[in-house]
PDB file of C-alpha atoms in Angstrom:
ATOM      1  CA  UNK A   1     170.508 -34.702 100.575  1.00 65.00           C
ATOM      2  CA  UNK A   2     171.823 -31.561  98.935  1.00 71.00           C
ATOM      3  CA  UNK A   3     175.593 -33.715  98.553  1.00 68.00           C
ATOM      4  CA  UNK A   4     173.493 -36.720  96.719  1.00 65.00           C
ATOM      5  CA  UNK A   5     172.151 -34.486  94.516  1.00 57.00           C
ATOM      6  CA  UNK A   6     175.273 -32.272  93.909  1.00 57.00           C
ATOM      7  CA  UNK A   7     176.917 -35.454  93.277  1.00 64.00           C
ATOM      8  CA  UNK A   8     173.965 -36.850  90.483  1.00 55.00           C
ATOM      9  CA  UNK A   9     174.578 -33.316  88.763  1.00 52.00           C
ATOM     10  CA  UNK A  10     177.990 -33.334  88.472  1.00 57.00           C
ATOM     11  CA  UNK A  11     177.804 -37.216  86.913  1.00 54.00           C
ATOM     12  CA  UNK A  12     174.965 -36.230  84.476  1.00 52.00           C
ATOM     13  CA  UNK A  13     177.432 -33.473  83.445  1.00 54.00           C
ATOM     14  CA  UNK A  14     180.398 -35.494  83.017  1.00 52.00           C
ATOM     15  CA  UNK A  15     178.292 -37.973  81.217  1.00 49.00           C
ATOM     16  CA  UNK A  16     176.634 -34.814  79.071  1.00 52.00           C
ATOM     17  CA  UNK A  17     180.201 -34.083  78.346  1.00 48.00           C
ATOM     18  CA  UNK A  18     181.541 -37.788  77.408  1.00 47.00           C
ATOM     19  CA  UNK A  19     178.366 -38.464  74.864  1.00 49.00           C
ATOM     20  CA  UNK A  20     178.431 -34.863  72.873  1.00 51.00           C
ATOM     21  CA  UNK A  21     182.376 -35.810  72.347  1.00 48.00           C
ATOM     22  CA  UNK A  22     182.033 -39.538  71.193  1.00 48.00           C
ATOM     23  CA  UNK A  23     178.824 -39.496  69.352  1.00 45.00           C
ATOM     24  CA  UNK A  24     180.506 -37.102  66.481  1.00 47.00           C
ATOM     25  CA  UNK A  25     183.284 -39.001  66.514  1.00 45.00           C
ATOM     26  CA  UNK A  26     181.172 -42.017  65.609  1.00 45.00           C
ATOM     27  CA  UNK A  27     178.870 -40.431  62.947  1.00 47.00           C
ATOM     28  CA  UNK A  28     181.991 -39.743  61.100  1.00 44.00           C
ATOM     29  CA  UNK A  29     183.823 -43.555  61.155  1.00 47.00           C
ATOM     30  CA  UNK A  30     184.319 -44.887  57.609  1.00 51.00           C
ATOM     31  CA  UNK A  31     180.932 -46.541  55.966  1.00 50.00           C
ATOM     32  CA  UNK A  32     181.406 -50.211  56.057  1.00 64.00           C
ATOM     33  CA  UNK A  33     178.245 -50.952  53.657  1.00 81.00           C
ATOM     34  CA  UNK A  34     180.284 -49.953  50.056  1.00 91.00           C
ATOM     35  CA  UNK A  35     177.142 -50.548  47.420  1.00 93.00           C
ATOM     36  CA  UNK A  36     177.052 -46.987  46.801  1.00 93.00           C
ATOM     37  CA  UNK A  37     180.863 -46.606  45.875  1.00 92.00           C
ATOM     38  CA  UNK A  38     180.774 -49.968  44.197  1.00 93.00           C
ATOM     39  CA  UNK A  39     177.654 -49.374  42.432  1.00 93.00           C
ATOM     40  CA  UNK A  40     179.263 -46.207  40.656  1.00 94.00           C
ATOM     41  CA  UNK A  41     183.158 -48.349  39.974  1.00 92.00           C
ATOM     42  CA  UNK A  42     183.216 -48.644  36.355  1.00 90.00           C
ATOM     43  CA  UNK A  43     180.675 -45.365  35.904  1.00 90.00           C
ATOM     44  CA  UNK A  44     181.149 -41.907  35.051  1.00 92.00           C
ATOM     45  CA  UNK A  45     179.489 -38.425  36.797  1.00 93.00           C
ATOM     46  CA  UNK A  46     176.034 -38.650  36.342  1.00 92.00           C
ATOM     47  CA  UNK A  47     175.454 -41.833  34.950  1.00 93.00           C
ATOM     48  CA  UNK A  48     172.697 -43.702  36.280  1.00 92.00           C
ATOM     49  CA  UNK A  49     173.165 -46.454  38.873  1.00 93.00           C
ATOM     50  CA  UNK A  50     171.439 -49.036  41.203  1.00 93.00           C
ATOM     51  CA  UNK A  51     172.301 -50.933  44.283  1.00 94.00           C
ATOM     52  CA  UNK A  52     170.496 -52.963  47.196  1.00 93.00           C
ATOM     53  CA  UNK A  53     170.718 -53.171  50.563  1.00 92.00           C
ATOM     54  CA  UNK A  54     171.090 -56.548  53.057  1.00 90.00           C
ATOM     55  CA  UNK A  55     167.113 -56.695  53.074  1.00 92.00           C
ATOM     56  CA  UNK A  56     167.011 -56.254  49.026  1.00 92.00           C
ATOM     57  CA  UNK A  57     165.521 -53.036  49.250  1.00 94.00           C
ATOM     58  CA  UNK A  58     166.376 -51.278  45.559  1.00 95.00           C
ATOM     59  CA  UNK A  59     168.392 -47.643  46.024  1.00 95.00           C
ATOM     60  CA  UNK A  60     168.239 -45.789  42.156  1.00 94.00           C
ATOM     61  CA  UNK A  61     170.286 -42.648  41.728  1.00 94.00           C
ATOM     62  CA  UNK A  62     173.212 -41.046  39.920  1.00 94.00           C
ATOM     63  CA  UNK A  63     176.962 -41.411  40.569  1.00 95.00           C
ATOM     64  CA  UNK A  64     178.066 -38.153  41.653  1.00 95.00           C
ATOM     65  CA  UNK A  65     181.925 -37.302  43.076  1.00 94.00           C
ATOM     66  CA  UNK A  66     182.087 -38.050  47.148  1.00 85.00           C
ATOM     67  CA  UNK A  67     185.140 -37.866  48.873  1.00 84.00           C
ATOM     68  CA  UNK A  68     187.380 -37.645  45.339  1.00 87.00           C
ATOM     69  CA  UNK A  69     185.030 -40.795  44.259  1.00 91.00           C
ATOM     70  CA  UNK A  70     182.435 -41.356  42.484  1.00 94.00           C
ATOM     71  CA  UNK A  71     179.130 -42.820  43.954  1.00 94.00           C
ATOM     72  CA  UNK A  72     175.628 -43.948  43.458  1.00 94.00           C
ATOM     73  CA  UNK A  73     173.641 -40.980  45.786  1.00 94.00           C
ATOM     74  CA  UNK A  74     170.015 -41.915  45.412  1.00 94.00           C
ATOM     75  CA  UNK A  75     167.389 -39.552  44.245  1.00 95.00           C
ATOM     76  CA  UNK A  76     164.630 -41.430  43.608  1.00 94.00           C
ATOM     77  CA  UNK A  77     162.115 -43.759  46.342  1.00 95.00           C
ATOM     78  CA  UNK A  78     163.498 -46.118  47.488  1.00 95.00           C
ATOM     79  CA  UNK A  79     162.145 -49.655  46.420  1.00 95.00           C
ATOM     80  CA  UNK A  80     161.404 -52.102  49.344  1.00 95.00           C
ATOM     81  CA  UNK A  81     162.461 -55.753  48.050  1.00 93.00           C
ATOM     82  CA  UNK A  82     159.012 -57.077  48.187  1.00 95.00           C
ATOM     83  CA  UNK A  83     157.864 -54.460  45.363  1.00 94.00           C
ATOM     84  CA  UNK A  84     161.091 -54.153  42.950  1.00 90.00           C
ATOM     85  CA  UNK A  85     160.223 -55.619  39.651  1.00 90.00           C
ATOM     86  CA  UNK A  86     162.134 -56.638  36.744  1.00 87.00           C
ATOM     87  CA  UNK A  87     161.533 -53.521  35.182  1.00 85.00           C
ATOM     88  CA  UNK A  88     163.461 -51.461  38.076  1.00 83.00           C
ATOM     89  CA  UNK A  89     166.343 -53.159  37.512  1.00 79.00           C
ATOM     90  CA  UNK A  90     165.941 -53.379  33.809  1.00 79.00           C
ATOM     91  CA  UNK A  91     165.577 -49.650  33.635  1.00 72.00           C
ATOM     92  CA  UNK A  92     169.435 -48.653  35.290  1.00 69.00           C
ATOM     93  CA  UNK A  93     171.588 -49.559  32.286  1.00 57.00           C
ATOM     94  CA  UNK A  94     175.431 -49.168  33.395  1.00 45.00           C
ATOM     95  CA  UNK A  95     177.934 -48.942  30.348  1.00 39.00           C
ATOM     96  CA  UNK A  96     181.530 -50.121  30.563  1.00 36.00           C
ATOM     97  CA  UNK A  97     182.784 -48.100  27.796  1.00 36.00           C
ATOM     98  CA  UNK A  98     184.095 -45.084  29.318  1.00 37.00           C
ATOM     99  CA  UNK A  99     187.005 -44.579  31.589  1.00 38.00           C
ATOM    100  CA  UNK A 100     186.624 -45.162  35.267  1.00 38.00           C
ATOM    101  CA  UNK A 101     187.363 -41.221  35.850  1.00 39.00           C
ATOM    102  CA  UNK A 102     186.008 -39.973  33.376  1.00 39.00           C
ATOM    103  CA  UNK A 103     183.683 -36.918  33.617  1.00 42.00           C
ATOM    104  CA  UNK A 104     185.015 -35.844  37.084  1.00 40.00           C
TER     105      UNK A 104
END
């Protein structure tokens, strides 16, 4: 009895062991979903910006520098897809007339 459970500690620990390395490791893999990066592309520091999820759900923010690049970080509510409106989107106006890198 005392070997079984011996035996289920010492596999809980290994296990214990084998998630706490791997789990980090995953949190840390390169985003696939690139709205926020591309949302900020032709932007400068601070601008304003917009992008949408898969569902449609409406993310409004600011491009700020990330990693050496620019992107959209959100910092208002987020907008589920049933309730964005044309005004939502009307309201983030993106201008093309500055430099990509400009105000970094």
């Amino acid at each position: 009895m005392i070997k079984n459970n011996l035996k289920l500690l010492y596999t809980a620990a290994v296990l214990g062991v084998l998630c706490s390395t791997c789990l980090p490791a995953l949190a840390h893999e390169e985003h696939v979903f690139k709205a926020p990066w591309n949302a900020c592309a032709d932007a400068v520091k601070t601008q304003q910006c917009a992008y949408t999820n898969v569902n449609g759900d409406l993310f409004k923010g600011t491009c700020r520098v990330f990693s050496e690049a620019l992107m959209c970080v959100r910092n208002q509510p987020i907008i589920t897809a049933e309730n964005v409106t044309l005004k939502d989107v009307a309201d983030i106006t993106v201008s093309t007339s500055h430099g990509k890198h400009e105000g970094h």
